[in-house]
Coordinates of C-alpha atoms in Angstrom, one line a residue:
Chain A
M1 CA -193.2 -11.4 59.5
E2 CA -191.8 -13.0 62.7
A3 CA -189.3 -16.2 62.6
V4 CA -187.6 -17.7 65.1
A5 CA -184.6 -17.3 65.4
E6 CA -182.9 -20.6 63.8
P7 CA -179.2 -22.2 64.9
G8 CA -176.3 -22.1 62.9
N9 CA -174.4 -19.7 60.9
L10 CA -176.2 -16.6 61.6
S11 CA -177.7 -17.3 65.2
G12 CA -174.4 -14.5 66.1
V13 CA -175.8 -11.6 63.7
R14 CA -177.8 -9.4 65.2
H15 CA -179.3 -7.1 61.9
I16 CA -179.3 -8.5 58.0
V17 CA -180.0 -5.6 55.7
L18 CA -180.3 -6.8 52.1
I19 CA -179.3 -4.1 49.1
L20 CA -181.2 -4.1 46.2
S21 CA -181.8 -2.7 42.8
G22 CA -183.9 -3.9 39.5
K23 CA -181.8 -1.6 37.5
G24 CA -178.0 -2.7 37.4
G25 CA -174.5 0.0 37.8
V26 CA -176.5 1.8 40.2
G27 CA -174.0 1.2 42.9
K28 CA -175.5 -1.0 44.6
S29 CA -171.8 -2.6 45.3
T30 CA -170.8 0.9 46.3
I31 CA -173.3 1.4 48.4
S32 CA -173.2 -2.0 50.6
T33 CA -168.8 -1.8 50.4
E34 CA -170.0 1.7 51.7
L35 CA -172.3 1.3 54.4
A36 CA -170.4 -1.7 56.0
L37 CA -167.1 0.9 56.5
A38 CA -169.5 3.1 57.6
L39 CA -170.9 1.5 60.0
R40 CA -167.5 -0.1 61.1
H41 CA -166.7 3.4 61.9
A42 CA -169.6 3.5 64.4
G43 CA -168.2 0.9 66.1
K44 CA -169.7 -1.7 64.4
K45 CA -168.8 -5.5 63.9
V46 CA -169.7 -5.9 60.1
G47 CA -170.2 -8.4 57.5
I48 CA -170.5 -8.8 53.7
L49 CA -172.4 -11.7 51.9
D50 CA -172.0 -11.0 48.3
V51 CA -174.6 -12.7 46.1
D52 CA -173.5 -11.4 42.9
L53 CA -172.3 -14.3 40.8
C54 CA -171.4 -13.9 37.9
G55 CA -170.4 -10.3 38.4
P56 CA -168.2 -9.8 42.4
S57 CA -167.0 -6.6 42.4
I58 CA -166.8 -6.5 46.4
P59 CA -163.3 -7.8 46.8
C60 CA -161.4 -5.3 44.9
M61 CA -163.5 -2.6 46.6
L62 CA -162.1 -3.9 49.9
R63 CA -158.6 -4.6 48.7
A64 CA -159.5 -8.4 49.0
Q65 CA -159.0 -9.5 46.1
G66 CA -157.2 -13.3 45.7
R67 CA -157.7 -14.2 49.2
A68 CA -157.7 -17.2 49.8
V69 CA -161.1 -19.1 52.0
H70 CA -160.4 -21.4 55.3
Q71 CA -162.6 -24.0 56.3
C72 CA -163.4 -24.2 59.9
D73 CA -165.4 -26.9 62.1
S74 CA -169.1 -24.8 61.4
G75 CA -167.8 -24.2 57.7
W76 CA -166.2 -21.5 55.9
V77 CA -164.3 -19.1 57.6
P78 CA -165.0 -15.1 55.8
V79 CA -162.1 -13.3 54.7
F80 CA -161.8 -10.6 57.3
V81 CA -160.5 -6.9 55.0
D82 CA -159.2 -5.0 57.8
Q83 CA -156.2 -5.9 60.9
E84 CA -158.5 -5.3 63.5
Q85 CA -161.3 -7.7 61.6
K86 CA -163.9 -5.9 62.1
V87 CA -165.1 -6.1 58.6
S88 CA -165.5 -9.8 57.0
L89 CA -166.4 -10.3 53.7
M90 CA -167.8 -13.3 51.7
S91 CA -167.6 -13.4 47.6
V92 CA -168.0 -16.1 45.0
G93 CA -164.7 -14.2 43.4
F94 CA -162.7 -15.4 46.2
L95 CA -163.7 -19.5 45.0
L96 CA -162.4 -18.7 40.9
E97 CA -159.1 -19.9 40.2
K98 CA -158.6 -17.1 38.1
P99 CA -160.2 -13.6 38.4
D100 CA -161.1 -13.4 34.8
E101 CA -163.1 -17.0 35.3
A102 CA -166.9 -16.5 34.1
V103 CA -169.7 -18.2 36.2
V104 CA -171.5 -18.9 33.8
W105 CA -174.3 -21.0 36.0
R106 CA -177.7 -21.5 35.3
G107 CA -180.5 -21.5 37.8
P108 CA -180.8 -24.3 40.3
K109 CA -176.5 -24.1 40.8
K110 CA -176.8 -20.3 41.7
N111 CA -179.2 -21.0 44.0
A112 CA -177.0 -23.6 45.6
L113 CA -174.2 -21.6 46.2
I114 CA -176.3 -18.6 47.3
K115 CA -177.5 -21.2 50.1
Q116 CA -174.3 -22.3 51.3
F117 CA -172.9 -18.8 51.6
V118 CA -175.8 -18.6 54.2
S119 CA -176.1 -21.4 56.1
D120 CA -172.3 -22.5 56.2
V121 CA -170.3 -19.7 56.8
A122 CA -169.0 -18.8 60.0
W123 CA -170.0 -15.3 60.4
G124 CA -169.8 -15.3 64.2
Q125 CA -170.8 -12.2 66.0
L126 CA -171.9 -9.2 63.6
D127 CA -173.6 -6.5 64.6
Y128 CA -174.5 -5.9 60.7
L129 CA -174.5 -8.7 57.7
V130 CA -175.1 -6.4 54.9
V131 CA -176.3 -8.6 51.5
D132 CA -175.0 -7.4 47.8
T133 CA -177.3 -8.6 45.3
P134 CA -177.0 -8.2 41.1
P135 CA -179.3 -6.5 39.8
G136 CA -183.2 -8.5 38.9
T137 CA -185.6 -9.9 40.8
S138 CA -184.7 -13.7 39.9
D139 CA -182.8 -16.7 40.9
E140 CA -180.4 -15.1 43.3
H141 CA -182.4 -13.0 44.7
M142 CA -185.2 -15.7 45.7
A143 CA -182.7 -18.2 47.2
A144 CA -181.1 -14.4 49.2
V145 CA -184.7 -14.1 50.4
E146 CA -186.2 -17.2 51.3
A147 CA -182.7 -18.5 52.9
L148 CA -182.6 -15.5 55.0
R149 CA -186.1 -15.5 56.3
P150 CA -185.7 -17.5 59.7
Y151 CA -183.5 -15.0 60.5
S152 CA -186.3 -12.0 60.1
P153 CA -184.3 -9.7 58.1
L154 CA -184.1 -6.0 58.9
G155 CA -184.9 -5.3 55.6
A156 CA -184.0 -3.5 52.4
I157 CA -182.1 -0.9 50.9
V158 CA -183.2 0.4 47.2
V159 CA -180.9 1.9 45.4
T160 CA -181.5 3.7 42.4
T161 CA -180.3 6.8 39.6
P162 CA -182.8 10.1 39.2
Q163 CA -183.3 8.7 35.6
A164 CA -186.8 7.1 34.4
V165 CA -184.8 4.5 32.9
S166 CA -183.7 3.3 35.9
V167 CA -186.6 4.1 38.9
G168 CA -188.8 2.2 36.2
D169 CA -186.7 -1.1 36.9
V170 CA -187.0 -0.1 40.9
R171 CA -190.8 -0.4 40.6
R172 CA -190.3 -3.7 39.9
E173 CA -187.1 -4.6 42.6
L174 CA -190.8 -2.3 45.2
T175 CA -193.3 -5.1 44.0
F176 CA -190.7 -8.0 44.3
C177 CA -190.0 -6.9 48.3
R178 CA -193.7 -6.9 48.5
K179 CA -194.4 -9.6 47.3
T180 CA -191.6 -11.6 49.1
G181 CA -193.0 -9.9 52.3
L182 CA -189.3 -8.0 52.8
R183 CA -189.5 -4.8 54.8
V184 CA -187.9 -1.0 52.7
I185 CA -185.7 0.6 55.0
G186 CA -185.7 3.7 52.0
I187 CA -184.2 4.3 48.8
V188 CA -181.4 5.7 47.8
E189 CA -181.2 7.9 45.2
N190 CA -177.1 7.2 44.0
M191 CA -174.8 8.8 41.1
S192 CA -177.0 12.3 41.7
G193 CA -175.6 14.9 40.5
F194 CA -171.7 15.8 39.5
V195 CA -170.1 18.6 40.6
C196 CA -167.6 20.1 38.5
P197 CA -164.4 19.9 40.2
H198 CA -162.6 22.7 38.0
C199 CA -166.1 25.2 38.1
T200 CA -168.3 23.2 40.9
E201 CA -171.2 23.6 38.6
C202 CA -173.3 21.0 39.3
T203 CA -174.8 19.1 36.6
N204 CA -177.3 16.4 36.1
V205 CA -175.9 13.7 35.0
F206 CA -178.0 11.3 35.1
S207 CA -181.5 13.5 35.5
R208 CA -182.8 14.5 38.5
G209 CA -185.2 13.6 41.6
G210 CA -186.2 10.5 40.3
G211 CA -185.7 8.8 43.8
E212 CA -187.4 11.0 45.6
E213 CA -190.3 10.5 44.0
L214 CA -190.4 7.1 43.5
A215 CA -190.0 6.3 47.4
R216 CA -193.2 9.7 47.8
H217 CA -194.8 7.5 44.9
A218 CA -194.6 4.3 47.0
G219 CA -194.7 5.5 50.3
V220 CA -191.3 4.4 51.5
P221 CA -188.7 6.8 53.4
F222 CA -186.3 8.3 51.5
L223 CA -182.8 7.9 53.1
G224 CA -181.0 10.3 50.9
S225 CA -179.1 11.1 47.9
V226 CA -175.7 10.2 46.8
P227 CA -173.6 12.7 44.0
L228 CA -171.3 11.4 42.2
D229 CA -167.8 11.8 43.1
P230 CA -164.6 10.7 41.3
K231 CA -162.8 10.3 44.7
L232 CA -165.2 7.8 45.8
T233 CA -164.9 5.6 42.2
R234 CA -161.2 6.0 42.5
S235 CA -161.2 4.7 46.2
L236 CA -163.3 2.0 45.4
E237 CA -161.2 1.0 42.5
E238 CA -158.3 1.3 44.9
G239 CA -159.8 -0.9 48.2
R240 CA -159.4 2.4 50.0
D241 CA -161.6 3.6 52.7
F242 CA -163.0 6.3 51.6
I243 CA -165.5 6.9 54.9
Q244 CA -162.1 7.7 56.6
E245 CA -159.9 9.3 53.7
F246 CA -162.4 11.9 52.1
P247 CA -164.4 13.0 55.4
H248 CA -165.0 16.3 53.0
S249 CA -166.0 14.7 49.6
P250 CA -169.6 15.3 48.9
A251 CA -170.5 11.8 48.9
F252 CA -169.3 11.5 52.4
Q253 CA -171.9 13.9 54.5
A254 CA -174.8 11.3 52.0
L255 CA -173.1 8.2 52.9
S256 CA -172.8 8.9 56.7
A257 CA -176.6 9.7 57.1
I258 CA -177.8 7.1 54.9
A259 CA -175.5 5.2 57.7
Q260 CA -177.1 6.4 60.8
K261 CA -180.2 6.1 59.2
V262 CA -179.7 1.9 59.3
L263 CA -177.9 2.4 63.1
E264 CA -181.5 3.9 63.8
A265 CA -183.8 1.9 61.8
P266 CA -184.0 -1.4 64.6
A267 CA -185.5 0.7 67.4
Q268 CA -187.8 2.8 64.8
L269 CA -189.2 -0.7 63.4
S270 CA -189.4 -2.4 66.7
Chain B
M1 CA -171.4 -47.6 23.5
E2 CA -172.7 -50.9 22.3
E3 CA -173.0 -51.1 18.6
T4 CA -176.2 -49.5 17.2
P5 CA -178.5 -51.3 15.2
H6 CA -178.7 -50.7 11.7
N7 CA -181.6 -48.4 10.8
C8 CA -181.5 -46.9 13.8
P9 CA -183.8 -43.4 14.2
G10 CA -181.3 -41.7 16.2
T11 CA -181.2 -41.2 19.6
G12 CA -182.7 -38.1 19.6
S13 CA -185.8 -38.9 17.2
A14 CA -189.0 -39.3 18.8
Q15 CA -188.9 -42.8 17.4
A16 CA -185.8 -43.1 20.2
G17 CA -186.4 -47.1 21.6
R18 CA -189.6 -47.3 19.5
G19 CA -188.9 -48.0 16.5
A20 CA -188.8 -51.7 14.6
A21 CA -184.8 -51.7 14.2
C22 CA -184.8 -50.3 18.7
Q23 CA -186.2 -54.6 19.2
G24 CA -183.0 -55.9 21.1
C25 CA -181.3 -52.9 20.9
P26 CA -179.3 -52.9 24.6
N27 CA -180.2 -49.1 24.9
Q28 CA -183.7 -49.6 23.6
R29 CA -185.0 -48.6 27.4
L30 CA -183.1 -46.0 27.7
C31 CA -183.7 -44.4 24.1
A32 CA -187.4 -45.5 25.0
S33 CA -186.8 -43.3 28.5
G34 CA -187.0 -40.1 26.7
A35 CA -183.7 -40.1 28.8
G36 CA -181.7 -39.8 25.9
E37 CA -180.4 -36.4 24.7
A38 CA -182.8 -35.0 22.2
P39 CA -182.1 -31.9 21.4
D40 CA -185.2 -28.7 22.5
P41 CA -186.9 -29.0 19.0
A42 CA -187.3 -25.1 19.2
I43 CA -183.6 -24.8 18.0
E44 CA -184.4 -26.2 14.5
E45 CA -188.0 -24.0 14.4
I46 CA -186.0 -20.7 15.3
K47 CA -183.5 -21.8 12.5
E48 CA -185.7 -21.8 10.6
K49 CA -188.0 -18.2 11.3
M50 CA -184.8 -17.1 11.1
K51 CA -184.2 -17.7 7.4
T52 CA -185.0 -14.3 7.2
V53 CA -183.0 -12.9 9.2
K54 CA -179.8 -11.3 7.9
H55 CA -177.8 -10.0 10.4
K56 CA -177.9 -11.0 14.3
I57 CA -175.8 -8.3 16.7
L58 CA -175.8 -9.6 20.3
V59 CA -175.6 -6.3 23.1
L60 CA -173.8 -7.7 26.0
S61 CA -171.8 -6.8 29.1
G62 CA -170.5 -8.6 32.3
K63 CA -171.1 -5.4 34.1
G64 CA -174.9 -3.1 34.6
G65 CA -175.6 0.1 34.1
V66 CA -173.0 0.9 31.5
G67 CA -175.2 1.5 28.8
K68 CA -176.6 -1.6 26.9
S69 CA -179.8 -1.0 26.4
T70 CA -178.7 2.5 25.6
F71 CA -176.4 1.6 22.9
S72 CA -178.7 -1.3 21.3
A73 CA -182.0 1.5 21.5
H74 CA -179.2 3.7 19.4
L75 CA -178.2 0.9 17.1
A76 CA -181.6 0.5 15.7
H77 CA -182.4 4.1 15.6
A78 CA -179.5 4.6 13.5
L79 CA -179.2 1.5 11.1
A80 CA -183.5 2.3 11.0
E81 CA -182.6 5.4 9.4
D82 CA -182.5 4.0 6.5
E83 CA -185.7 3.4 5.6
N84 CA -184.3 0.6 3.1
T85 CA -183.6 -1.2 6.1
Q86 CA -185.3 -3.5 8.0
V87 CA -184.5 -3.5 12.1
A88 CA -185.4 -6.2 15.0
L89 CA -184.7 -5.0 17.8
L90 CA -185.1 -8.2 21.0
D91 CA -185.4 -7.5 24.7
I92 CA -184.2 -10.4 26.6
D93 CA -183.7 -8.8 29.8
I94 CA -186.7 -10.1 31.4
C95 CA -186.7 -8.7 35.2
G96 CA -185.4 -5.1 33.7
P97 CA -186.6 -4.4 30.4
S98 CA -186.0 -1.0 29.4
I99 CA -186.1 -0.5 26.2
P100 CA -190.1 0.0 25.9
K101 CA -189.4 3.0 28.1
I102 CA -186.2 4.4 25.9
M103 CA -187.7 3.9 22.6
G104 CA -191.1 5.7 23.6
L105 CA -193.1 2.4 23.7
E106 CA -194.0 2.1 26.8
G107 CA -197.8 0.8 27.1
E108 CA -198.2 -0.9 23.9
Q109 CA -199.0 -4.5 23.6
V110 CA -197.9 -6.5 22.1
H111 CA -200.7 -8.4 19.1
Q112 CA -201.1 -12.2 18.6
S113 CA -201.9 -13.0 15.0
G114 CA -202.4 -16.1 12.7
S115 CA -198.2 -16.4 12.1
G116 CA -197.3 -15.7 15.4
W117 CA -196.8 -12.6 18.0
S118 CA -196.3 -9.2 16.2
P119 CA -193.5 -7.0 17.2
V120 CA -194.4 -3.3 18.4
F121 CA -193.6 -1.1 15.8
L122 CA -191.8 2.4 16.3
E123 CA -191.6 3.0 12.7
D124 CA -192.0 1.0 9.6
N125 CA -189.4 -0.5 9.3
L126 CA -187.9 -1.0 13.2
G127 CA -189.9 -3.4 15.2
V128 CA -189.4 -4.0 18.9
M129 CA -190.1 -7.2 21.6
S130 CA -189.7 -6.9 24.5
V131 CA -191.2 -8.8 28.3
G132 CA -192.2 -5.5 29.1
F133 CA -195.0 -5.4 26.1
L134 CA -196.6 -8.1 28.3
L135 CA -197.1 -6.6 31.3
S136 CA -199.6 -4.7 32.5
S137 CA -198.6 -2.1 34.8
P138 CA -194.9 -0.2 35.5
D139 CA -194.9 -2.5 38.8
D140 CA -195.2 -5.5 37.9
A141 CA -192.5 -7.2 39.0
V142 CA -191.3 -10.5 36.9
I143 CA -190.2 -12.6 39.4
W144 CA -188.8 -15.5 37.4
R145 CA -186.4 -18.7 38.1
G146 CA -183.8 -19.5 35.5
P147 CA -186.3 -22.1 33.4
K148 CA -189.0 -19.5 33.2
K149 CA -186.8 -16.9 31.9
N150 CA -185.7 -19.3 29.4
G151 CA -188.9 -20.4 28.0
M152 CA -190.1 -16.7 27.4
I153 CA -186.5 -16.0 25.4
K154 CA -187.2 -19.4 23.0
Q155 CA -190.8 -17.9 22.9
F156 CA -189.7 -14.7 21.7
L157 CA -187.1 -16.5 19.2
R158 CA -189.1 -18.6 17.9
D159 CA -193.3 -17.2 18.2
V160 CA -192.7 -13.8 16.6
D161 CA -193.1 -12.7 13.4
W162 CA -190.2 -10.5 12.7
G163 CA -190.4 -10.9 8.6
E164 CA -187.9 -9.8 6.6
V165 CA -185.1 -8.4 8.6
D166 CA -182.2 -6.9 7.9
Y167 CA -180.5 -6.6 11.0
L168 CA -181.8 -8.2 14.7
I169 CA -180.2 -6.4 17.8
V170 CA -180.2 -8.4 21.1
D171 CA -180.2 -6.5 24.0
T172 CA -179.6 -8.6 27.1
P173 CA -179.4 -7.8 31.1
P174 CA -175.9 -8.0 32.9
G175 CA -174.3 -11.5 33.6
T176 CA -173.1 -14.6 32.4
S177 CA -176.5 -16.6 33.3
D178 CA -179.3 -18.1 32.2
E179 CA -180.5 -15.7 29.4
H180 CA -177.3 -15.4 27.7
L181 CA -177.0 -19.3 27.6
S182 CA -180.1 -19.4 26.4
V183 CA -180.1 -16.9 24.0
V184 CA -177.0 -19.0 22.3
Q185 CA -177.9 -22.1 22.6
Y186 CA -181.7 -21.0 20.8
L187 CA -179.6 -19.5 17.6
A188 CA -176.7 -22.2 18.0
A189 CA -178.1 -23.8 14.4
T190 CA -178.7 -19.9 13.0
H191 CA -175.4 -17.4 12.3
I192 CA -174.7 -15.4 15.0
D193 CA -172.8 -12.1 13.3
G194 CA -171.2 -11.2 16.7
A195 CA -171.5 -9.6 20.3
V196 CA -170.7 -5.8 20.3
I197 CA -169.4 -5.6 24.6
I198 CA -170.0 -2.7 26.6
T199 CA -167.9 -1.3 29.4
T200 CA -166.9 1.8 31.6
P201 CA -163.5 2.9 32.2
Q202 CA -163.4 1.7 35.4
E203 CA -161.6 -1.7 36.6
V204 CA -165.2 -2.6 38.6
S205 CA -166.7 -2.8 35.3
L206 CA -164.1 -4.2 32.5
Q207 CA -163.5 -6.8 35.7
D208 CA -167.1 -8.1 34.9
V209 CA -166.4 -7.7 31.2
R210 CA -163.4 -9.6 31.0
K211 CA -165.6 -12.2 32.7
E212 CA -168.2 -11.9 29.8
I213 CA -165.6 -11.9 27.1
S214 CA -164.6 -15.4 28.5
F215 CA -167.9 -16.5 28.2
C216 CA -167.9 -15.6 24.2
H217 CA -164.8 -18.0 23.7
K218 CA -166.7 -20.8 25.7
V219 CA -169.8 -20.2 23.9
K220 CA -167.1 -19.7 20.3
L221 CA -169.2 -16.3 20.0
P222 CA -167.0 -13.9 17.9
I223 CA -166.8 -10.5 19.1
I224 CA -167.3 -7.8 17.0
G225 CA -165.9 -5.6 19.3
V226 CA -165.9 -3.5 22.4
V227 CA -167.6 0.2 23.0
E228 CA -166.3 2.5 26.3
N229 CA -169.4 4.2 27.5
M230 CA -169.5 7.4 30.0
S231 CA -165.8 7.7 28.4
G232 CA -164.6 11.1 29.8
F233 CA -167.3 14.5 30.9
V234 CA -167.2 17.7 29.0
C235 CA -168.4 20.2 31.9
P236 CA -171.6 22.5 30.3
K237 CA -170.0 25.6 32.1
C238 CA -166.2 26.4 31.7
K239 CA -165.8 23.1 29.3
K240 CA -163.3 21.3 31.2
E241 CA -163.5 17.6 31.2
S242 CA -163.5 15.4 34.1
Q243 CA -163.5 11.9 34.1
I244 CA -166.0 10.3 36.7
F245 CA -165.3 7.0 36.1
P246 CA -161.7 6.9 36.2
P247 CA -159.6 4.4 33.4
T248 CA -157.5 3.4 37.0
T249 CA -156.1 0.3 35.2
G250 CA -156.0 2.1 31.2
G251 CA -160.1 1.6 30.7
A252 CA -161.2 -0.5 27.5
E253 CA -158.0 0.4 25.5
A254 CA -155.3 -1.3 27.5
M255 CA -157.9 -4.7 27.7
C256 CA -158.4 -4.0 24.3
Q257 CA -154.7 -4.2 24.0
D258 CA -154.1 -7.1 26.0
L259 CA -156.7 -9.2 25.0
K260 CA -156.5 -8.5 20.8
I261 CA -160.1 -7.4 20.3
P262 CA -160.9 -4.4 18.8
L263 CA -162.2 -1.4 20.3
L264 CA -164.8 -0.2 18.3
G265 CA -164.8 3.7 20.1
K266 CA -164.9 5.6 23.3
V267 CA -168.4 8.2 23.9
P268 CA -168.1 10.6 26.0
L269 CA -171.0 11.1 28.8
D270 CA -173.6 13.9 27.7
P271 CA -176.0 14.1 29.8
H272 CA -178.6 14.8 27.2
I273 CA -178.4 11.2 26.6
G274 CA -179.8 10.2 29.8
K275 CA -182.5 12.5 29.4
S276 CA -183.6 11.3 26.0
C277 CA -184.0 7.7 27.0
D278 CA -186.1 8.7 29.8
E279 CA -188.4 10.9 27.3
G280 CA -188.3 7.7 24.7
R281 CA -186.1 9.8 22.0
S282 CA -183.4 9.1 19.7
F283 CA -180.3 11.1 21.1
L284 CA -178.9 10.9 17.7
V285 CA -181.5 13.1 16.7
D286 CA -182.2 15.3 19.2
A287 CA -178.1 16.4 19.5
P288 CA -176.4 15.8 16.3
D289 CA -173.8 17.4 16.4
S290 CA -173.3 16.4 20.1
P291 CA -169.5 14.9 20.6
A292 CA -171.2 11.8 21.6
T293 CA -173.4 11.4 18.8
V294 CA -170.4 11.7 16.5
A295 CA -168.8 8.8 18.8
Y296 CA -172.1 6.4 18.5
R297 CA -172.3 7.2 14.7
S298 CA -168.8 6.2 14.0
I299 CA -168.9 3.2 16.4
I300 CA -172.3 1.8 14.3
Q301 CA -170.6 1.9 10.8
R302 CA -168.0 -0.2 11.8
I303 CA -170.6 -2.6 13.2
Q304 CA -172.3 -2.3 9.3
E305 CA -168.8 -2.9 7.7
Y306 CA -167.9 -5.8 10.0
C307 CA -171.8 -7.6 8.8
S308 CA -170.9 -6.5 5.7
P309 CA -172.0 -9.1 3.1
H310 CA -168.9 -7.7 1.1
R311 CA -166.0 -8.1 3.9
P312 CA -165.1 -12.2 3.7
K313 CA -166.4 -14.1 6.2
E314 CA -163.2 -15.6 7.9
E315 CA -162.2 -11.7 8.5
R316 CA -165.5 -11.1 10.0
T317 CA -164.9 -13.8 12.4
S318 CA -161.7 -13.7 13.6
L319 CA -160.5 -11.7 16.4
V320 CA -158.3 -9.5 14.8
P321 CA -158.4 -6.1 15.1
E322 CA -158.7 -3.1 13.0
T323 CA -156.3 0.1 12.8
R324 CA -158.7 2.9 12.1
G325 CA -156.7 6.2 13.8
D326 CA -157.5 7.1 17.0
M327 CA -160.2 4.7 17.6
D328 CA -158.5 1.9 18.0
A329 CA -156.0 0.9 20.9
S330 CA -154.4 -2.5 18.9
S331 CA -150.9 -2.6 18.2
T332 CA -150.2 -6.2 17.4
A333 CA -152.0 -7.7 14.6
S334 CA -152.3 -5.6 10.9
A335 CA -155.3 -4.1 9.2
S336 CA -156.5 -6.3 6.7

């Protein structure tokens, strides 16, 4: 679906990638964060838009919780999470007075804020805007897709875990992508096995194979499997740069490969 | 507000603005236009329907993927093991309805009868309802905005013929939005025993769970307690324990102590749980000796005790935690 690039706060953004999943807790925010960090290490300027209004996880993952959002002429200034100002972030988490405050909003109010996040944040020049979403196929997803449509997103990365219960929901997400005309860049299977740090035995904690099977069934690319890695979980908890600090960790290779595919996607899909 | 006339039919009634007594009332036009706050009649209808339901438990979490549906399903299985206990499991996750798969009921359809929709019965004493049963293909997406989701939840509560039920368990999607507000509002005229809140040990989950707890306080929903799921993993080969989801800020234990809420128990990660759920079987039956099964059963027993009619009502609605061996973290309030 071709759309003429609109003027406005997203006009300086070259590529928009949405991170989706029908299922909760599969690692959308994790993949969004790690993808952004990997793209940054590849020399790109990256923005992250967190449209999970009820459970905004990304500020903590980048050690940016409690930061203030400033205004400029074009709107809200996104929060830079690094000194070099290569990674910027906007999340409802920054707008809450207290971190434990619940955002108990019905759909229309959520839609309004998401529209504002798209049109009123002064992203500036970005190579990539990564949009993290909550689980489901509802208000937030429709609002984000509609608001981003004029800017021709590169597509969506759909995250699942291996087991059938996840894949069951993610199949519906793929239908959502099809119905809304959102291209699927590929499927990532997260939490794909756990290597015991004591004896290196790999256990399939959340079953195996579902992500790859789903990609085959749906005819979309399989971008890779990311294993369970407590170093990754810990990095996210502590807001550290996993890509930089743990290049030998099991998850690193998988995440780097996924980032590489995203870097190649614009050329492949044009 | 000016004086209401004698025999005012009430601003919420169908006669508002239209009754004889309304003539000359300064608010007549307002009431007649229907702009007066008439509560949804469904709330009363649901109250009637819920008269045959003894206990209602909501299973919540701010966070996705922590095991709400897994827990709801196994709570239902465990309660229904007593064939004299009638159990109903209602899945209000409209976008991601996992319950049919976990209960081994994928592909089942809902039937209509004179008395409403029939739930799908797994056992004679275990009925299940989910939007999943209304979809014809596993690829069908429910791409609905809030109001339509709310309508579905209303129908589930008002139009399903649950019959005489001892326990109605409501499985919810993650978040604090339409579905959660609606289920609490529609059940407002009935008594909800309380909410069981599921989390995993790491801060990224607890962060969302604290918001859910805040939501419960806001809507005055009692909290039965918190379950910490995926709490440690024992390698099947070397039997050593690892923390896949490390409790970097003290896990649910610290959060419960902080917020003075009971910790119902901790369930370790067992790869068999995922497998049983994928295959639609009760993990409690598949792996009766697993530490996870032991933990589940202990938690479920605490929930039954909470709901027990012999327990005084003041205790049931209070947030004062009980102490029980090493399962509870709260050290402040004394046991009853």
